Each structure stands twice: as structure tokens, then as C-alpha cells.
Amino acid sequence: MAAFIKLEDSPMFQNQVSFLEHTAEEVKERCQTLYIGSKKFLKALGEAYIGDNSFAASLEAFGAGQDDPISVSIGGPVVSKFINAFSELANFKEMLLSQVEHLLVDRLMHFMDVDLQDVKESRRQLNLARYAYDQAREKFVSLKKNTRGDIVAELEKDLQNSKSAFEKSRFDLVTALMNIEAKKKYEFLESISAIMDAHLRYFKLGYDLLSQLEPFIHQVLTYAQQSKELANVEQDRLEKRIQEFRTKAEIDTLRASSNIEPSTNAGSIHVGMNLDKNVEALLQSSTQGEVETIKQGYLLKRSSSRADWKRRFFVLDSQGTLYYYGNKDNKPMGSYHQHTASADYSNVFAKFRIRHSRSLSFSEEASGYHTVDLRTSTIKMDTEDTDLRLCFRIISPLRTYTLQVI
């Protein structure tokens, strides 16, 4: 539609104004719909930004960047780079969020609250000015021929002033409507294209960042796959050791049952000593400085207060030292464990693998144990104040231990 070519207050002029006002109302309704969608989009971007930061923070709290055994075991030192990447992506999203708010939501709100409101306010002012102009004109044309000159002059002045105010209001409305018409042609295209450009830069920044990380990502995936295969191998070995242990335990149980015979004397027991053929060799090796385990397993140990019995793990070595371990929870202490890192990985993977191996190895010292030197102790196959079966005593220079075979 052509601009206002003729500005006289004619019916054609008024029709053109009415048409533009109707168009402005339709644009307002569409702007309200777009504004609601834009606010939802802005809210979603804000939630995504918060989500990215929360995820990065949760990854860091999960273990990345920390040097405790759990963090090392779950790959924390390796994941640190990914946390930095997520933080950078969150920063990019914050920039996109700011641009959407400024280039779309704020401009859309200004268009509705200022530009369209100007049309509404201009129409209100024009109606008031038109009414005042009509009133002044009616008063002026209703004058009689014999009306005093000063009254005629005053009403004529009022008529001119009201006409001038009416013309100003009429042109203000035209200006406001033409402002809407002009902005219709560029405002929305400019905002939407700016948002698309902001998205383009957002994804380009993300692509550049992740492209730089791509070799490292593939290294981590390869490392994780090889670690998975290694874990499966270790799991198979563990299952074999468990089966061997259970088989040996069953054999030891059968041998032990054949060595325990009831004594003919009431109130005491006799435990047959059927030593393994390898014991002599173990004892001989201990004289040469080699210490090996002869026997290990659980016994019931009566507490010093003699109030109850507690299950303890005992180990007898070839030097005649008997160890027993308590059940107190102790924090595992890492010890050096031989493991060679693959040459295919960078130093970060080699260091991580070695530290991971250290975190999984436990020393006996970390378990908390007590020792009894059997070379300076006496073993008696009876007890003083219990009628339980399979009990015996170890009398050492420091104290007496009452034990029961289970």
C-alpha cells in the first residue's frame, strides 16, 4: 500500500488510517504469540545453560581432578579435559542466551510496548482532539449576526487552536502507523536473522572446540575398550582362582575331618597332627631367609574379657610366627604395583594407569594385625574353663590365647 500521498482529512485518508490500524492490531496479536514462544525458548536456553554447568559440576564432584583412589579408579584425571569442554560449551550457550534475549525478546517487547502502544495512544489523542475540534466548530458556526466582535474573535481563536491540535494528533497517528509499517519490513527479519547468526556462531564455536578434542576422545575410547578387555581377563582369572581356592578348601576339609579323633579322656580333645609333606621344605627355606605361608584360615578367638568369641583370620608362616587380623574397617593404602603402560597412549594415560594400579593394591600392614611368636610359646590342646570341642590354648610370655577350630 502506498504511503499517504494526500494528507487532507478526507474519507480516503480516514480509510487508509483505519486499514493501517487494523493491520497494526493483527501484527500485535502475532507479536504476542511470537513473544510467548520466544520467552519459552529463552527459558529453555537458560535451563540448558544451568544444566550444562550442573553436569560439569557434578562430573567434577564425581571425581575428576581429584587424586583419591576412587577418583583415580573411575578415570577422574582423564575426564578433567571433558569437564573443561562442558564448561566452555556452557559459556557459549550463555552467550547465545544473551543474544536471544537482546536481539529478539527485548526488541519484540519494545515493539509491542512502545511502537504499537504509540499507535494506540495516538488514536486516543486524535479522538480527544477531534471531539474538541467538533465542539469548537459547532460553537463558531452557531454564532448570530449580531454577536459581539470580541466573542466572535475568541471563538474563532479557539477554533483555530482546536484545529491545530487536531491536525497535530492526526499526523502523530500517521507517523506512528508508518513507523509500524516501516518496522514490519525489517525489524523481524533483522531479529530472526541475527538469532540464526548467533546460533551459527554458537555451533561453530562448539564444533571447533570438540574438533580439537576429537583425537583425545578417540584415545579415551580406545583406552576404555582395552581397559574393559583387561578387566574381563582379570575377572576370568579371579573366577579360576576362586574355583581353585574352593577346591583346595574342600580337600583341606576332607583331610582335617580325617585327622580329628575323639579322645578317650573326658573333658579334653586330641587333634591329630598330619603335617603336609611340604612343611619340612618350608621350614628349611625359612632358615635360608625365605618366609612362606604354611597355613591360613579362620579361628574363633575368645576375647580377653572372656565374654564372647570373635572370628579372626590367622596366618602361620615358616618362621613360626602366627598373625591374626581384626575386623576393623581400615582405609586402604595404596602400594606400588608393577604395571607397564601401553606405549600407544600419551603420558596422561600412562600416569593414570599406574596410579589406578596403586589404588587397587593393598598391603597387609594396612589391614591391622597382631603377631604371636610360637617359638617362645606353648600350645596346649585343652582349655581351663570351657567344655567346648576343638579348643586349644597358645601360652605366650605376654598372654594366653584361647582358640577354637571352626
Short mmCIF file of C-alpha atoms in Angstrom, two decimals:
data_model
loop_
_atom_site.label_atom_id
_atom_site.label_comp_id
_atom_site.label_asym_id
_atom_site.label_seq_id
_atom_site.Cartn_x
_atom_site.Cartn_y
_atom_site.Cartn_z
CA MET A 1 0.00 0.00 0.00
CA ALA A 2 1.37 3.40 -0.97
CA ALA A 3 2.25 5.94 1.68
CA PHE A 4 -0.03 8.85 2.43
CA ILE A 5 0.12 10.84 -0.82
CA LYS A 6 -2.70 13.21 0.08
CA LEU A 7 -2.78 14.36 3.68
CA GLU A 8 -6.11 16.16 3.66
CA ASP A 9 -8.62 14.86 6.18
CA SER A 10 -10.68 13.15 3.52
CA PRO A 11 -12.70 9.88 3.62
CA MET A 12 -9.90 8.23 1.63
CA PHE A 13 -7.40 9.38 4.23
CA GLN A 14 -9.53 8.07 7.06
CA ASN A 15 -9.98 4.71 5.29
CA GLN A 16 -6.25 4.40 4.89
CA VAL A 17 -5.72 5.15 8.58
CA SER A 18 -8.37 2.62 9.58
CA PHE A 19 -6.77 -0.05 7.40
CA LEU A 20 -3.34 0.55 8.92
CA GLU A 21 -4.77 0.48 12.43
CA HIS A 22 -6.44 -2.85 11.72
CA THR A 23 -3.16 -4.16 10.33
CA ALA A 24 -1.34 -2.96 13.45
CA GLU A 25 -3.82 -4.90 15.62
CA GLU A 26 -3.17 -8.08 13.67
CA VAL A 27 0.59 -7.54 13.96
CA LYS A 28 0.15 -7.06 17.71
CA GLU A 29 -1.63 -10.41 18.06
CA ARG A 30 1.09 -12.16 16.10
CA CYS A 31 3.77 -10.43 18.14
CA GLN A 32 2.15 -11.67 21.34
CA THR A 33 2.26 -15.24 20.02
CA LEU A 34 5.89 -14.83 18.99
CA TYR A 35 6.72 -13.25 22.33
CA ILE A 36 5.27 -16.21 24.25
CA GLY A 37 7.28 -18.63 22.11
CA SER A 38 10.42 -16.51 22.47
CA LYS A 39 10.11 -16.47 26.26
CA LYS A 40 9.75 -20.25 26.30
CA PHE A 41 12.78 -20.55 24.04
CA LEU A 42 14.74 -18.19 26.29
CA LYS A 43 13.70 -20.20 29.35
CA ALA A 44 14.77 -23.44 27.67
CA LEU A 45 18.17 -21.94 26.84
CA GLY A 46 18.54 -20.78 30.43
CA GLU A 47 17.67 -24.23 31.74
CA ALA A 48 20.10 -25.80 29.26
CA TYR A 49 22.83 -23.41 30.43
CA ILE A 50 22.13 -24.28 34.05
CA GLY A 51 22.04 -27.97 33.10
CA ASP A 52 25.43 -27.79 31.37
CA ASN A 53 27.00 -26.12 34.39
CA SER A 54 25.33 -28.54 36.78
CA PHE A 55 26.54 -31.52 34.77
CA ALA A 56 30.10 -30.17 34.67
CA ALA A 57 29.98 -29.52 38.43
CA SER A 58 28.59 -32.99 39.10
CA LEU A 59 31.33 -34.57 36.98
CA GLU A 60 33.93 -32.68 38.97
CA ALA A 61 32.32 -33.72 42.26
CA PHE A 62 32.11 -37.29 40.97
CA GLY A 63 35.86 -37.47 40.91
CA ALA A 64 37.52 -35.64 38.09
CA GLY A 65 40.56 -33.65 39.09
CA GLN A 66 40.84 -35.36 42.46
CA ASP A 67 43.61 -37.75 43.41
CA ASP A 68 41.87 -40.10 45.83
CA PRO A 69 41.74 -43.83 44.93
CA ILE A 70 38.06 -43.78 43.91
CA SER A 71 38.57 -40.79 41.60
CA VAL A 72 41.58 -42.46 40.02
CA SER A 73 39.71 -45.75 39.54
CA ILE A 74 36.81 -44.09 37.68
CA GLY A 75 39.09 -42.09 35.38
CA GLY A 76 38.85 -38.71 37.08
CA PRO A 77 42.24 -37.35 35.90
CA VAL A 78 41.40 -38.26 32.29
CA VAL A 79 37.88 -36.77 32.40
CA SER A 80 39.18 -33.35 33.51
CA LYS A 81 39.52 -32.24 29.89
CA PHE A 82 35.90 -33.16 29.23
CA ILE A 83 34.78 -31.09 32.22
CA ASN A 84 36.59 -28.07 30.83
CA ALA A 85 34.89 -28.68 27.47
CA PHE A 86 31.44 -28.83 29.06
CA SER A 87 32.19 -25.60 30.92
CA GLU A 88 33.23 -23.92 27.67
CA LEU A 89 30.07 -25.16 25.94
CA ALA A 90 28.06 -23.71 28.82
CA ASN A 91 29.79 -20.35 28.29
CA PHE A 92 28.92 -20.48 24.58
CA LYS A 93 25.32 -21.20 25.47
CA GLU A 94 25.31 -18.25 27.88
CA MET A 95 26.41 -16.01 25.00
CA LEU A 96 23.62 -17.40 22.83
CA LEU A 97 21.16 -16.87 25.65
CA SER A 98 22.21 -13.23 25.99
CA GLN A 99 21.92 -12.63 22.24
CA VAL A 100 18.45 -14.19 22.01
CA GLU A 101 17.32 -12.05 24.92
CA HIS A 102 18.75 -8.85 23.46
CA LEU A 103 18.16 -9.33 19.75
CA LEU A 104 14.74 -10.97 19.88
CA VAL A 105 12.91 -10.79 23.20
CA ASP A 106 13.90 -7.24 24.16
CA ARG A 107 13.30 -5.86 20.67
CA LEU A 108 9.98 -7.65 20.41
CA MET A 109 8.93 -6.28 23.78
CA HIS A 110 9.94 -2.76 22.70
CA PHE A 111 7.92 -3.11 19.51
CA MET A 112 4.79 -4.10 21.46
CA ASP A 113 5.19 -1.83 24.48
CA VAL A 114 6.45 1.28 22.66
CA ASP A 115 5.76 1.26 18.93
CA LEU A 116 2.33 -0.38 18.96
CA GLN A 117 1.43 1.49 22.13
CA ASP A 118 2.25 4.75 20.34
CA VAL A 119 -0.41 3.91 17.76
CA LYS A 120 -2.96 3.25 20.47
CA GLU A 121 -2.08 6.42 22.37
CA SER A 122 -2.07 8.50 19.16
CA ARG A 123 -5.53 7.21 18.31
CA ARG A 124 -6.76 8.20 21.80
CA GLN A 125 -5.28 11.69 21.48
CA LEU A 126 -6.78 12.08 17.99
CA ASN A 127 -10.24 11.17 19.25
CA LEU A 128 -9.98 13.77 22.01
CA ALA A 129 -8.68 16.40 19.57
CA ARG A 130 -11.43 15.57 17.04
CA TYR A 131 -14.10 15.96 19.71
CA ALA A 132 -12.63 19.30 20.86
CA TYR A 133 -12.40 20.47 17.24
CA ASP A 134 -16.02 19.47 16.56
CA GLN A 135 -17.18 21.31 19.67
CA ALA A 136 -15.25 24.48 18.75
CA ARG A 137 -16.56 24.36 15.19
CA GLU A 138 -20.19 23.95 16.34
CA LYS A 139 -19.84 26.89 18.69
CA PHE A 140 -18.33 29.07 15.99
CA VAL A 141 -20.89 28.28 13.29
CA SER A 142 -23.79 28.77 15.71
CA LEU A 143 -22.91 32.45 16.26
CA LYS A 144 -25.59 35.02 15.36
CA LYS A 145 -25.03 38.00 13.09
CA ASN A 146 -25.40 40.41 15.97
CA THR A 147 -22.82 38.65 18.18
CA ARG A 148 -20.25 41.00 19.66
CA GLY A 149 -16.93 41.03 17.84
CA ASP A 150 -14.80 40.11 20.83
CA ILE A 151 -16.83 36.89 21.34
CA VAL A 152 -16.52 36.05 17.67
CA ALA A 153 -12.76 36.63 17.83
CA GLU A 154 -12.40 34.46 20.93
CA LEU A 155 -14.39 31.54 19.45
CA GLU A 156 -12.50 31.87 16.18
CA LYS A 157 -9.23 31.61 18.09
CA ASP A 158 -10.48 28.54 19.96
CA LEU A 159 -11.48 27.02 16.63
CA GLN A 160 -8.03 27.59 15.15
CA ASN A 161 -6.30 26.15 18.25
CA SER A 162 -8.50 23.05 18.31
CA LYS A 163 -7.97 22.57 14.56
CA SER A 164 -4.22 22.86 15.03
CA ALA A 165 -4.33 20.28 17.86
CA PHE A 166 -6.49 18.01 15.71
CA GLU A 167 -4.08 18.24 12.77
CA LYS A 168 -1.12 17.52 15.04
CA SER A 169 -2.86 14.47 16.54
CA ARG A 170 -3.83 13.30 13.05
CA PHE A 171 -0.24 13.45 11.84
CA ASP A 172 1.07 11.86 15.04
CA LEU A 173 -1.16 8.87 14.34
CA VAL A 174 0.04 8.75 10.74
CA THR A 175 3.65 8.85 11.90
CA ALA A 176 3.07 6.05 14.43
CA LEU A 177 1.31 3.90 11.82
CA MET A 178 4.03 4.46 9.22
CA ASN A 179 6.63 3.57 11.85
CA ILE A 180 4.86 0.23 12.28
CA GLU A 181 4.70 -0.23 8.50
CA ALA A 182 8.39 0.52 8.15
CA LYS A 183 9.48 -1.79 11.00
CA LYS A 184 7.34 -4.58 9.60
CA LYS A 185 9.68 -4.67 6.63
CA TYR A 186 12.98 -5.03 8.52
CA GLU A 187 12.56 -5.38 12.31
CA PHE A 188 11.53 -9.03 12.41
CA LEU A 189 13.78 -10.16 9.57
CA GLU A 190 16.71 -8.45 11.25
CA SER A 191 15.97 -10.03 14.64
CA ILE A 192 15.40 -13.56 13.32
CA SER A 193 18.44 -13.48 11.05
CA ALA A 194 20.56 -12.16 13.94
CA ILE A 195 19.36 -15.07 16.07
CA MET A 196 20.22 -17.52 13.31
CA ASP A 197 23.67 -15.94 13.03
CA ALA A 198 24.06 -16.26 16.81
CA HIS A 199 23.17 -19.96 16.55
CA LEU A 200 25.62 -20.36 13.69
CA ARG A 201 28.44 -18.88 15.77
CA TYR A 202 27.35 -20.95 18.80
CA PHE A 203 27.53 -24.23 16.90
CA LYS A 204 30.74 -23.21 15.14
CA LEU A 205 32.44 -22.50 18.46
CA GLY A 206 31.21 -25.83 19.80
CA TYR A 207 32.35 -27.64 16.66
CA ASP A 208 35.81 -26.06 16.80
CA LEU A 209 36.15 -26.96 20.49
CA LEU A 210 35.06 -30.58 20.01
CA SER A 211 37.17 -30.94 16.85
CA GLN A 212 40.24 -30.10 18.89
CA LEU A 213 39.18 -32.72 21.43
CA GLU A 214 38.38 -35.38 18.82
CA PRO A 215 41.80 -37.15 18.90
CA PHE A 216 41.75 -37.19 22.70
CA ILE A 217 38.16 -38.53 22.71
CA HIS A 218 39.20 -41.41 20.44
CA GLN A 219 42.20 -42.10 22.66
CA VAL A 220 39.94 -42.29 25.71
CA LEU A 221 37.51 -44.60 23.92
CA THR A 222 40.37 -46.87 22.84
CA TYR A 223 41.82 -46.83 26.33
CA ALA A 224 38.44 -47.63 27.86
CA GLN A 225 37.93 -50.53 25.44
CA GLN A 226 41.34 -52.00 26.23
CA SER A 227 40.73 -51.50 29.96
CA LYS A 228 37.42 -53.34 29.57
CA GLU A 229 39.16 -56.24 27.84
CA LEU A 230 41.84 -56.29 30.55
CA ALA A 231 39.17 -56.26 33.24
CA ASN A 232 37.44 -59.22 31.59
CA VAL A 233 40.71 -61.14 31.57
CA GLU A 234 41.30 -60.32 35.24
CA GLN A 235 37.72 -61.35 36.03
CA ASP A 236 38.30 -64.72 34.35
CA ARG A 237 41.50 -65.18 36.32
CA LEU A 238 39.69 -64.32 39.52
CA GLU A 239 36.98 -66.88 38.80
CA LYS A 240 39.67 -69.51 38.21
CA ARG A 241 41.42 -68.60 41.48
CA ILE A 242 38.08 -68.78 43.31
CA GLN A 243 37.41 -72.23 41.86
CA GLU A 244 40.92 -73.40 42.79
CA PHE A 245 40.53 -71.97 46.28
CA ARG A 246 37.17 -73.66 46.80
CA THR A 247 38.54 -76.98 45.54
CA LYS A 248 41.54 -76.73 47.85
CA ALA A 249 39.28 -75.77 50.76
CA GLU A 250 37.11 -78.81 50.18
CA ILE A 251 40.20 -81.04 50.08
CA ASP A 252 41.55 -79.46 53.27
CA THR A 253 38.18 -80.00 54.95
CA LEU A 254 38.21 -83.67 54.00
CA ARG A 255 41.78 -84.07 55.29
CA ALA A 256 41.00 -82.21 58.50
CA SER A 257 37.94 -84.37 59.17
CA SER A 258 40.11 -87.48 58.89
CA ASN A 259 42.67 -86.05 61.34
CA ILE A 260 40.29 -85.15 64.22
CA GLU A 261 39.67 -88.07 66.57
CA PRO A 262 37.69 -88.04 69.85
CA SER A 263 39.89 -88.61 72.93
CA THR A 264 39.13 -91.35 75.39
CA ASN A 265 39.69 -88.93 78.29
CA ALA A 266 36.60 -86.98 79.25
CA GLY A 267 36.80 -83.17 79.14
CA SER A 268 39.60 -82.94 76.58
CA ILE A 269 40.23 -83.47 72.87
CA HIS A 270 43.10 -84.72 70.78
CA VAL A 271 43.96 -83.20 67.42
CA GLY A 272 45.97 -85.42 65.12
CA MET A 273 48.91 -83.65 63.52
CA ASN A 274 49.13 -84.87 59.95
CA LEU A 275 51.62 -82.39 58.53
CA ASP A 276 51.83 -81.76 54.84
CA LYS A 277 54.90 -83.19 53.11
CA ASN A 278 55.94 -79.72 52.03
CA VAL A 279 56.13 -78.32 55.59
CA GLU A 280 59.67 -79.57 56.09
CA ALA A 281 60.76 -77.89 52.89
CA LEU A 282 59.09 -74.66 54.01
CA LEU A 283 60.79 -74.78 57.38
CA GLN A 284 64.09 -75.46 55.67
CA SER A 285 63.58 -72.47 53.35
CA SER A 286 62.93 -70.19 56.33
CA THR A 287 66.43 -70.90 57.62
CA GLN A 288 67.70 -69.59 54.30
CA GLY A 289 65.89 -66.28 54.72
CA GLU A 290 62.76 -67.15 52.71
CA VAL A 291 59.45 -66.73 54.52
CA GLU A 292 56.40 -68.58 53.22
CA THR A 293 52.90 -69.24 54.45
CA ILE A 294 52.30 -72.71 55.92
CA LYS A 295 48.63 -72.36 56.82
CA GLN A 296 45.97 -69.69 56.90
CA GLY A 297 42.28 -69.53 57.74
CA TYR A 298 39.69 -68.50 60.32
CA LEU A 299 39.59 -69.45 64.02
CA LEU A 300 37.38 -68.34 66.86
CA LYS A 301 39.31 -66.32 69.41
CA ARG A 302 38.00 -65.68 72.90
CA SER A 303 38.27 -62.05 73.92
CA SER A 304 40.44 -61.01 76.83
CA SER A 305 37.35 -60.39 78.94
CA ARG A 306 36.23 -63.95 78.14
CA ALA A 307 32.76 -62.59 77.46
CA ASP A 308 32.50 -63.62 73.84
CA TRP A 309 34.21 -65.26 70.90
CA LYS A 310 35.25 -63.39 67.78
CA ARG A 311 36.08 -64.75 64.37
CA ARG A 312 39.61 -63.82 63.31
CA PHE A 313 41.79 -64.61 60.31
CA PHE A 314 45.10 -66.36 61.22
CA VAL A 315 48.24 -66.89 59.13
CA LEU A 316 51.13 -69.18 60.15
CA ASP A 317 54.43 -68.62 58.38
CA SER A 318 57.52 -70.76 58.07
CA GLN A 319 59.37 -68.77 60.77
CA GLY A 320 56.91 -69.84 63.44
CA THR A 321 55.09 -66.51 63.58
CA LEU A 322 51.30 -66.55 63.88
CA TYR A 323 49.43 -63.49 62.64
CA TYR A 324 45.80 -62.68 63.26
CA TYR A 325 43.79 -59.84 61.79
CA GLY A 326 40.95 -57.84 63.26
CA ASN A 327 37.72 -56.87 61.50
CA LYS A 328 38.08 -53.12 61.94
CA ASP A 329 37.50 -51.05 58.84
CA ASN A 330 40.69 -49.51 57.61
CA LYS A 331 41.13 -47.14 54.77
CA PRO A 332 43.05 -48.90 52.01
CA MET A 333 46.55 -47.63 51.49
CA GLY A 334 47.96 -47.68 48.00
CA SER A 335 51.20 -49.50 47.43
CA TYR A 336 53.40 -49.62 44.37
CA HIS A 337 52.27 -52.30 41.96
CA GLN A 338 54.18 -53.18 38.83
CA HIS A 339 52.21 -52.38 35.70
CA THR A 340 53.55 -51.24 32.37
CA ALA A 341 51.53 -48.66 30.46
CA SER A 342 50.98 -49.13 26.77
CA ALA A 343 53.24 -47.10 24.55
CA ASP A 344 50.25 -46.22 22.36
CA TYR A 345 48.91 -43.72 24.91
CA SER A 346 50.08 -40.31 25.98
CA ASN A 347 51.64 -39.63 29.36
CA VAL A 348 48.28 -38.82 30.90
CA PHE A 349 47.08 -42.38 30.29
CA ALA A 350 50.33 -43.92 31.50
CA LYS A 351 50.24 -41.93 34.72
CA PHE A 352 46.55 -42.66 35.18
CA ARG A 353 47.07 -46.43 34.69
CA ILE A 354 49.94 -46.56 37.19
CA ARG A 355 48.03 -44.51 39.79
CA HIS A 356 44.98 -46.68 39.21
CA SER A 357 47.04 -49.82 39.85
CA ARG A 358 48.41 -48.33 43.04
CA SER A 359 44.94 -47.54 44.29
CA LEU A 360 43.86 -51.18 43.87
CA SER A 361 46.76 -52.83 45.70
CA PHE A 362 46.60 -53.30 49.44
CA SER A 363 49.40 -54.11 51.84
CA GLU A 364 48.99 -56.38 54.83
CA GLU A 365 50.19 -53.57 57.07
CA ALA A 366 47.09 -51.59 56.11
CA SER A 367 44.79 -54.32 57.47
CA GLY A 368 45.93 -54.09 61.10
CA TYR A 369 47.25 -57.38 62.53
CA HIS A 370 48.76 -58.85 65.71
CA THR A 371 51.58 -61.40 65.99
CA VAL A 372 52.33 -64.33 68.27
CA ASP A 373 55.79 -65.91 68.25
CA LEU A 374 55.14 -69.64 68.53
CA ARG A 375 58.84 -70.33 69.10
CA THR A 376 58.58 -68.81 72.56
CA SER A 377 55.05 -70.07 73.23
CA THR A 378 53.48 -73.28 74.44
CA ILE A 379 50.49 -74.89 72.73
CA LYS A 380 48.14 -76.93 74.90
CA MET A 381 45.33 -78.99 73.42
CA ASP A 382 42.91 -78.23 76.24
CA THR A 383 41.25 -75.31 77.99
CA GLU A 384 40.78 -74.45 81.62
CA ASP A 385 37.19 -73.29 81.83
CA THR A 386 35.26 -74.40 78.77
CA ASP A 387 33.78 -77.69 77.71
CA LEU A 388 33.61 -76.72 74.03
CA ARG A 389 35.10 -79.06 71.49
CA LEU A 390 38.08 -78.32 69.23
CA CYS A 391 39.60 -75.75 71.57
CA PHE A 392 43.28 -75.19 72.35
CA ARG A 393 45.47 -72.62 74.03
CA ILE A 394 48.59 -70.70 72.99
CA ILE A 395 50.51 -69.58 76.07
CA SER A 396 52.97 -66.84 75.17
CA PRO A 397 55.20 -64.81 77.52
CA LEU A 398 52.76 -61.88 77.21
CA ARG A 399 49.32 -63.50 77.36
CA THR A 400 47.29 -66.66 76.78
CA TYR A 401 45.12 -67.10 73.68
CA THR A 402 42.14 -69.45 73.72
CA LEU A 403 41.18 -70.54 70.19
CA GLN A 404 38.62 -72.84 68.64
CA VAL A 405 38.77 -74.58 65.26
CA ILE A 406 35.80 -73.82 63.02
#
